[in-house]
């Protein structure tokens, strides 16, 4: 599992990039939530018991709930976790012994920046009227959580669907929205490849899904305002939006994250250049020492570039000697 502050820096950096990179940021956010959930999962909770996961302060507006189920029981009986109602008859692939369900409520901040902006929801002429709710499944060990978790497919059908209930009678603070079905509000499903599929509600503020993923309620935009008598829906578990924040992440936080990411990248590049320079200097110094050692040998070896030449011995002549026996005659 990666470092959560590092993933946060990368996530902020990606928020200023293109659509494909913003979708990658959605995947990074899912990985961060997965890792933190598994790291703080209480294995002593009974199977099927929902427990809350508290994320770091940087992600305090995101609400997380999780529970562990037996795969066979999940397929046969279904499950309920937060706003998600999973009916019986599900297909779980692969069907490991135990499965961890992670339910996400991203709040309006992250929903707006990653899904509304990143998936170009305004390009479809729609805008969010609810936070994005996510449901993801991962493998689990019988006696705890998996060391190497991976995503599991939970698939329903039109007859045995996954229902997402966006409206809760426990909504705090605001008057209860109109519970009559509004035909101008649609269900949006955000796929991992960057597409959005729209469909009508099955009942007031209730959407139908056929697999795990991310869902939200949207309404067609009319001149930048919500029309058709639509009401912003805030599920009970959705954290309140900060006053004065406009439901958006402060731009200075994005700027700070981008600067930090750029500094880290420049630092790593600088260290790489320094390592290459030091290595080159050491190699040159080693070659110079070897050259001097060869030149100072007793035979006075000459160097031609990096090639050792044969010794060049000076020519000598033996001095002639005369026989004394003939010199005295």
Short mmCIF file of C-alpha atoms in Angstrom, two decimals:
data_model
loop_
_atom_site.label_atom_id
_atom_site.label_comp_id
_atom_site.label_asym_id
_atom_site.label_seq_id
_atom_site.Cartn_x
_atom_site.Cartn_y
_atom_site.Cartn_z
CA UNK A 1 0.00 0.00 0.00
CA UNK A 2 1.37 3.39 -0.99
CA UNK A 3 1.86 6.43 1.20
CA UNK A 4 -1.42 8.33 1.54
CA UNK A 5 0.16 11.85 1.59
CA UNK A 6 2.06 10.98 -1.62
CA UNK A 7 -1.13 9.76 -3.31
CA UNK A 8 -2.83 13.01 -2.19
CA UNK A 9 -0.10 15.08 -3.90
CA UNK A 10 -0.40 13.08 -7.11
CA UNK A 11 -4.19 13.36 -6.96
CA UNK A 12 -4.10 17.15 -6.65
CA UNK A 13 -1.57 17.36 -9.49
CA UNK A 14 -3.81 15.30 -11.77
CA UNK A 15 -6.84 17.48 -11.09
CA UNK A 16 -5.41 20.22 -13.33
CA UNK A 17 -4.71 17.89 -16.26
CA UNK A 18 -6.71 16.54 -19.16
CA UNK A 19 -9.83 14.42 -18.99
CA UNK A 20 -7.96 11.11 -19.18
CA UNK A 21 -5.65 12.14 -16.34
CA UNK A 22 -8.58 13.34 -14.26
CA UNK A 23 -10.22 9.94 -14.69
CA UNK A 24 -6.93 8.46 -13.53
CA UNK A 25 -7.28 10.70 -10.46
CA UNK A 26 -10.65 9.07 -9.77
CA UNK A 27 -8.88 5.70 -9.85
CA UNK A 28 -6.15 7.02 -7.51
CA UNK A 29 -8.83 8.23 -5.11
CA UNK A 30 -10.42 4.76 -5.11
CA UNK A 31 -7.01 3.19 -4.38
CA UNK A 32 -6.38 5.61 -1.51
CA UNK A 33 -9.78 4.85 0.01
CA UNK A 34 -9.20 1.10 -0.46
CA UNK A 35 -5.78 1.15 1.21
CA UNK A 36 -6.90 3.29 4.14
CA UNK A 37 -10.03 1.18 4.64
CA UNK A 38 -8.06 -2.07 4.71
CA UNK A 39 -5.42 -0.56 6.97
CA UNK A 40 -8.05 0.53 9.52
CA UNK A 41 -10.48 -2.36 9.11
CA UNK A 42 -11.46 -3.92 12.44
CA UNK A 43 -11.31 -7.69 11.93
CA UNK A 44 -13.18 -8.24 15.20
CA UNK A 45 -16.42 -6.90 13.73
CA UNK A 46 -18.91 -9.61 12.87
CA UNK A 47 -19.47 -10.59 9.27
CA UNK A 48 -22.03 -8.28 7.69
CA UNK A 49 -21.61 -5.56 10.33
CA UNK A 50 -21.07 -2.11 8.84
CA UNK A 51 -18.24 -0.05 10.29
CA UNK A 52 -17.25 3.55 9.63
CA UNK A 53 -13.80 4.47 8.34
CA UNK A 54 -12.39 7.91 9.16
CA UNK A 55 -10.06 9.28 6.50
CA UNK A 56 -7.28 11.86 7.07
CA UNK A 57 -8.21 15.51 7.37
CA UNK A 58 -7.43 16.15 3.69
CA UNK A 59 -10.32 13.83 2.82
CA UNK A 60 -12.62 14.62 5.74
CA UNK A 61 -15.51 15.48 3.41
CA UNK A 62 -15.58 11.89 2.14
CA UNK A 63 -17.73 9.45 4.10
CA UNK A 64 -16.74 5.77 4.05
CA UNK A 65 -18.53 2.67 5.33
CA UNK A 66 -17.40 -0.93 4.90
CA UNK A 67 -18.45 -4.45 5.78
CA UNK A 68 -17.20 -7.97 5.15
CA UNK A 69 -19.43 -10.75 3.75
CA UNK A 70 -19.12 -14.39 2.82
CA UNK A 71 -19.21 -14.69 -0.95
CA UNK A 72 -21.85 -17.43 -0.95
CA UNK A 73 -24.09 -15.49 1.43
CA UNK A 74 -23.66 -12.30 -0.64
CA UNK A 75 -24.75 -14.11 -3.80
CA UNK A 76 -27.68 -15.86 -2.15
CA UNK A 77 -29.08 -13.19 0.16
CA UNK A 78 -27.61 -9.92 -1.09
CA UNK A 79 -26.63 -7.15 1.32
CA UNK A 80 -27.33 -3.60 2.38
CA UNK A 81 -24.61 -1.04 3.06
CA UNK A 82 -25.47 2.64 3.30
CA UNK A 83 -27.52 3.78 0.32
CA UNK A 84 -26.82 0.57 -1.63
CA UNK A 85 -29.28 -2.33 -1.55
CA UNK A 86 -27.91 -5.46 -3.21
CA UNK A 87 -30.61 -7.96 -4.03
CA UNK A 88 -30.22 -11.75 -4.03
CA UNK A 89 -28.99 -13.55 -7.10
CA UNK A 90 -25.84 -11.49 -7.62
CA UNK A 91 -22.84 -12.74 -9.56
CA UNK A 92 -19.51 -12.32 -7.77
CA UNK A 93 -16.37 -12.81 -9.86
CA UNK A 94 -14.10 -14.24 -8.60
CA UNK A 95 -16.03 -15.68 -5.70
CA UNK A 96 -13.35 -15.70 -2.98
CA UNK A 97 -14.27 -16.92 0.49
CA UNK A 98 -14.91 -13.41 1.86
CA UNK A 99 -15.57 -10.08 0.18
CA UNK A 100 -15.15 -6.55 1.54
CA UNK A 101 -17.67 -3.99 0.31
CA UNK A 102 -16.57 -0.34 0.47
CA UNK A 103 -19.28 2.27 0.12
CA UNK A 104 -18.20 5.83 -0.72
CA UNK A 105 -20.01 9.13 -0.33
CA UNK A 106 -17.66 11.65 -1.95
CA UNK A 107 -19.58 14.77 -0.91
CA UNK A 108 -20.02 17.72 -3.25
CA UNK A 109 -16.37 18.85 -3.20
CA UNK A 110 -14.76 15.74 -4.64
CA UNK A 111 -17.84 14.84 -6.67
CA UNK A 112 -17.69 18.18 -8.47
CA UNK A 113 -13.95 18.26 -9.10
CA UNK A 114 -13.38 14.66 -10.15
CA UNK A 115 -16.66 13.48 -11.66
CA UNK A 116 -18.52 16.58 -12.81
CA UNK A 117 -15.39 18.25 -14.21
CA UNK A 118 -13.29 15.22 -15.07
CA UNK A 119 -16.06 13.37 -16.88
CA UNK A 120 -17.17 16.59 -18.60
CA UNK A 121 -20.68 16.34 -17.24
CA UNK A 122 -21.37 19.89 -18.38
CA UNK A 123 -20.57 18.75 -21.91
CA UNK A 124 -23.67 16.58 -21.69
CA UNK A 125 -25.54 19.70 -20.46
CA UNK A 126 -26.14 18.11 -17.05
CA UNK A 127 -25.15 19.04 -13.53
CA UNK A 128 -25.00 17.14 -10.26
CA UNK A 129 -27.84 17.41 -7.77
CA UNK A 130 -26.41 14.81 -5.38
CA UNK A 131 -23.00 13.66 -4.20
CA UNK A 132 -21.42 10.78 -6.09
CA UNK A 133 -21.97 7.47 -4.31
CA UNK A 134 -19.60 4.59 -4.96
CA UNK A 135 -19.64 0.88 -4.20
CA UNK A 136 -16.50 -1.21 -4.73
CA UNK A 137 -15.70 -4.79 -3.69
CA UNK A 138 -12.34 -6.34 -2.81
CA UNK A 139 -11.06 -9.75 -1.76
CA UNK A 140 -10.51 -10.62 1.90
CA UNK A 141 -8.82 -13.38 3.88
CA UNK A 142 -10.91 -15.54 6.23
CA UNK A 143 -9.03 -14.29 9.32
CA UNK A 144 -8.56 -10.69 8.26
CA UNK A 145 -8.03 -8.45 5.26
CA UNK A 146 -6.00 -9.25 2.17
CA UNK A 147 -2.34 -8.25 1.94
CA UNK A 148 -2.63 -7.75 -1.82
CA UNK A 149 -6.23 -6.64 -2.40
CA UNK A 150 -7.76 -6.54 -5.84
CA UNK A 151 -11.16 -5.44 -7.11
CA UNK A 152 -13.95 -7.99 -7.45
CA UNK A 153 -16.87 -7.69 -9.86
CA UNK A 154 -20.32 -7.65 -8.28
CA UNK A 155 -22.87 -7.95 -11.07
CA UNK A 156 -26.65 -7.79 -10.87
CA UNK A 157 -29.37 -7.99 -13.47
CA UNK A 158 -32.47 -5.99 -14.36
CA UNK A 159 -34.49 -8.54 -12.37
CA UNK A 160 -32.00 -8.66 -9.46
CA UNK A 161 -30.44 -5.19 -9.52
CA UNK A 162 -28.39 -3.03 -7.19
CA UNK A 163 -30.61 -0.17 -5.95
CA UNK A 164 -29.15 3.16 -4.83
CA UNK A 165 -31.39 5.19 -2.49
CA UNK A 166 -30.28 8.83 -2.56
CA UNK A 167 -33.06 10.19 -0.39
CA UNK A 168 -33.10 9.60 3.36
CA UNK A 169 -35.75 10.65 5.88
CA UNK A 170 -32.90 11.42 8.32
CA UNK A 171 -31.57 14.32 6.25
CA UNK A 172 -30.58 16.95 8.77
CA UNK A 173 -31.06 20.70 8.69
CA UNK A 174 -32.91 21.19 5.42
CA UNK A 175 -36.62 20.59 4.83
CA UNK A 176 -37.42 17.19 3.40
CA UNK A 177 -37.35 17.33 -0.43
CA UNK A 178 -40.39 16.48 -2.48
CA UNK A 179 -40.64 12.69 -2.61
CA UNK A 180 -42.61 12.66 -5.85
CA UNK A 181 -40.71 11.34 -8.84
CA UNK A 182 -39.23 14.15 -10.93
CA UNK A 183 -38.81 13.10 -14.56
CA UNK A 184 -36.18 15.81 -15.16
CA UNK A 185 -33.79 14.12 -12.70
CA UNK A 186 -31.82 11.22 -14.14
CA UNK A 187 -29.44 8.61 -12.78
CA UNK A 188 -25.85 8.86 -13.99
CA UNK A 189 -23.42 5.95 -13.88
CA UNK A 190 -19.71 6.85 -14.24
CA UNK A 191 -17.73 4.05 -15.86
CA UNK A 192 -14.02 3.38 -15.43
CA UNK A 193 -13.29 4.16 -19.10
CA UNK A 194 -14.57 7.73 -18.78
CA UNK A 195 -18.08 7.33 -20.17
CA UNK A 196 -21.38 8.28 -18.53
CA UNK A 197 -24.61 6.35 -18.94
CA UNK A 198 -27.96 7.93 -18.09
CA UNK A 199 -31.24 6.29 -17.21
CA UNK A 200 -34.48 7.22 -15.53
CA UNK A 201 -35.14 6.69 -11.84
CA UNK A 202 -37.04 3.56 -10.86
CA UNK A 203 -38.78 5.62 -8.19
CA UNK A 204 -38.29 8.98 -6.49
CA UNK A 205 -34.53 9.43 -5.88
CA UNK A 206 -33.84 5.72 -6.40
CA UNK A 207 -31.49 4.52 -9.14
CA UNK A 208 -30.95 1.06 -10.56
CA UNK A 209 -27.47 -0.32 -11.22
CA UNK A 210 -26.25 -3.63 -12.54
CA UNK A 211 -22.71 -3.63 -11.14
CA UNK A 212 -20.39 -1.95 -8.65
CA UNK A 213 -19.26 1.57 -9.50
CA UNK A 214 -20.10 5.24 -8.99
CA UNK A 215 -23.58 6.77 -9.30
CA UNK A 216 -25.18 10.21 -8.91
CA UNK A 217 -28.37 12.12 -9.63
CA UNK A 218 -28.15 14.75 -12.35
CA UNK A 219 -30.48 17.25 -13.92
CA UNK A 220 -30.37 19.05 -17.24
CA UNK A 221 -28.82 22.48 -16.88
CA UNK A 222 -30.84 25.52 -18.07
CA UNK A 223 -28.72 28.63 -18.26
CA UNK A 224 -26.54 27.52 -15.37
CA UNK A 225 -29.44 26.99 -12.96
CA UNK A 226 -31.29 23.91 -11.87
CA UNK A 227 -34.61 23.72 -13.65
CA UNK A 228 -37.64 21.53 -13.70
CA UNK A 229 -38.31 21.96 -10.00
CA UNK A 230 -35.31 19.82 -9.11
CA UNK A 231 -34.07 19.71 -5.54
CA UNK A 232 -30.52 19.12 -4.39
CA UNK A 233 -30.51 15.80 -2.55
CA UNK A 234 -28.20 15.36 0.42
CA UNK A 235 -28.15 11.82 1.85
CA UNK A 236 -28.06 11.60 5.61
CA UNK A 237 -24.48 10.33 5.61
CA UNK A 238 -23.26 13.10 3.33
CA UNK A 239 -21.06 15.62 5.16
CA UNK A 240 -22.25 19.22 5.06
CA UNK A 241 -20.61 21.47 2.51
CA UNK A 242 -18.42 24.14 4.06
CA UNK A 243 -20.04 27.56 4.16
CA UNK A 244 -18.59 29.96 1.64
CA UNK A 245 -16.76 27.22 -0.14
CA UNK A 246 -19.20 27.06 -3.02
CA UNK A 247 -19.03 23.26 -2.91
CA UNK A 248 -15.60 23.29 -4.50
CA UNK A 249 -12.08 22.56 -3.35
CA UNK A 250 -10.12 25.78 -2.79
CA UNK A 251 -7.94 26.64 -5.75
CA UNK A 252 -4.97 27.47 -3.56
CA UNK A 253 -4.91 23.88 -2.32
CA UNK A 254 -4.71 22.68 -5.90
CA UNK A 255 -1.93 25.18 -6.60
CA UNK A 256 0.04 24.13 -3.50
CA UNK A 257 -0.33 20.46 -4.44
CA UNK A 258 0.89 21.18 -7.98
CA UNK A 259 3.89 23.14 -6.69
CA UNK A 260 4.85 20.39 -4.26
CA UNK A 261 4.56 17.77 -7.00
CA UNK A 262 6.74 19.87 -9.33
CA UNK A 263 9.38 20.39 -6.62
CA UNK A 264 9.53 16.66 -5.92
CA UNK A 265 9.90 15.91 -9.64
CA UNK A 266 12.67 18.52 -10.03
CA UNK A 267 14.47 17.16 -6.96
CA UNK A 268 14.42 13.61 -8.29
CA UNK A 269 15.69 14.79 -11.68
CA UNK A 270 18.48 16.77 -10.01
CA UNK A 271 19.58 13.77 -7.98
CA UNK A 272 19.72 11.69 -11.15
CA UNK A 273 21.91 14.27 -12.92
CA UNK A 274 24.25 14.52 -9.90
CA UNK A 275 24.61 10.74 -9.77
CA UNK A 276 25.52 10.61 -13.47
CA UNK A 277 28.13 13.40 -13.10
CA UNK A 278 29.76 11.75 -10.06
CA UNK A 279 29.91 8.43 -11.85
CA UNK A 280 31.58 10.04 -14.89
CA UNK A 281 34.19 11.79 -12.74
CA UNK A 282 35.06 8.59 -10.91
CA UNK A 283 35.53 6.76 -14.21
CA UNK A 284 37.83 9.48 -15.59
CA UNK A 285 39.89 9.54 -12.40
CA UNK A 286 40.29 5.75 -12.45
CA UNK A 287 41.52 5.83 -16.07
CA UNK A 288 44.03 8.58 -15.24
CA UNK A 289 45.46 6.62 -12.28
CA UNK A 290 45.85 3.52 -14.44
CA UNK A 291 47.64 5.53 -17.14
CA UNK A 292 50.13 6.97 -14.68
CA UNK A 293 50.80 3.55 -13.18
CA UNK A 294 51.63 2.11 -16.60
CA UNK A 295 53.96 5.00 -17.48
CA UNK A 296 55.97 4.65 -14.26
CA UNK A 297 56.82 0.96 -14.68
CA UNK A 298 60.47 -0.07 -14.79
CA UNK A 299 60.42 -0.86 -18.52
CA UNK A 300 59.09 2.60 -19.28
CA UNK A 301 56.01 1.42 -21.09
CA UNK A 302 54.74 3.98 -23.54
CA UNK A 303 51.03 4.69 -23.89
CA UNK A 304 49.44 5.39 -27.24
CA UNK A 305 45.93 6.47 -26.29
CA UNK A 306 44.69 3.54 -24.14
CA UNK A 307 47.08 0.97 -25.81
CA UNK A 308 50.31 -0.25 -24.18
CA UNK A 309 53.30 -0.23 -26.58
CA UNK A 310 56.23 -2.68 -26.45
CA UNK A 311 59.34 -1.52 -24.49
CA UNK A 312 61.81 0.49 -26.52
CA UNK A 313 65.31 -0.54 -25.29
CA UNK A 314 68.23 1.62 -26.41
CA UNK A 315 70.82 -0.01 -28.73
CA UNK A 316 74.22 -0.93 -27.19
CA UNK A 317 77.45 -2.32 -28.76
CA UNK A 318 80.02 -4.52 -27.07
CA UNK A 319 83.40 -2.81 -26.89
CA UNK A 320 86.02 -4.82 -28.94
CA UNK A 321 88.88 -6.43 -27.06
CA UNK A 322 92.31 -7.22 -28.62
CA UNK A 323 94.36 -10.28 -27.79
CA UNK A 324 97.62 -9.27 -26.06
CA UNK A 325 99.47 -12.15 -27.62
CA UNK A 326 99.46 -10.43 -30.98
CA UNK A 327 99.84 -6.88 -29.82
CA UNK A 328 103.43 -7.47 -28.41
CA UNK A 329 104.80 -8.93 -31.59
#
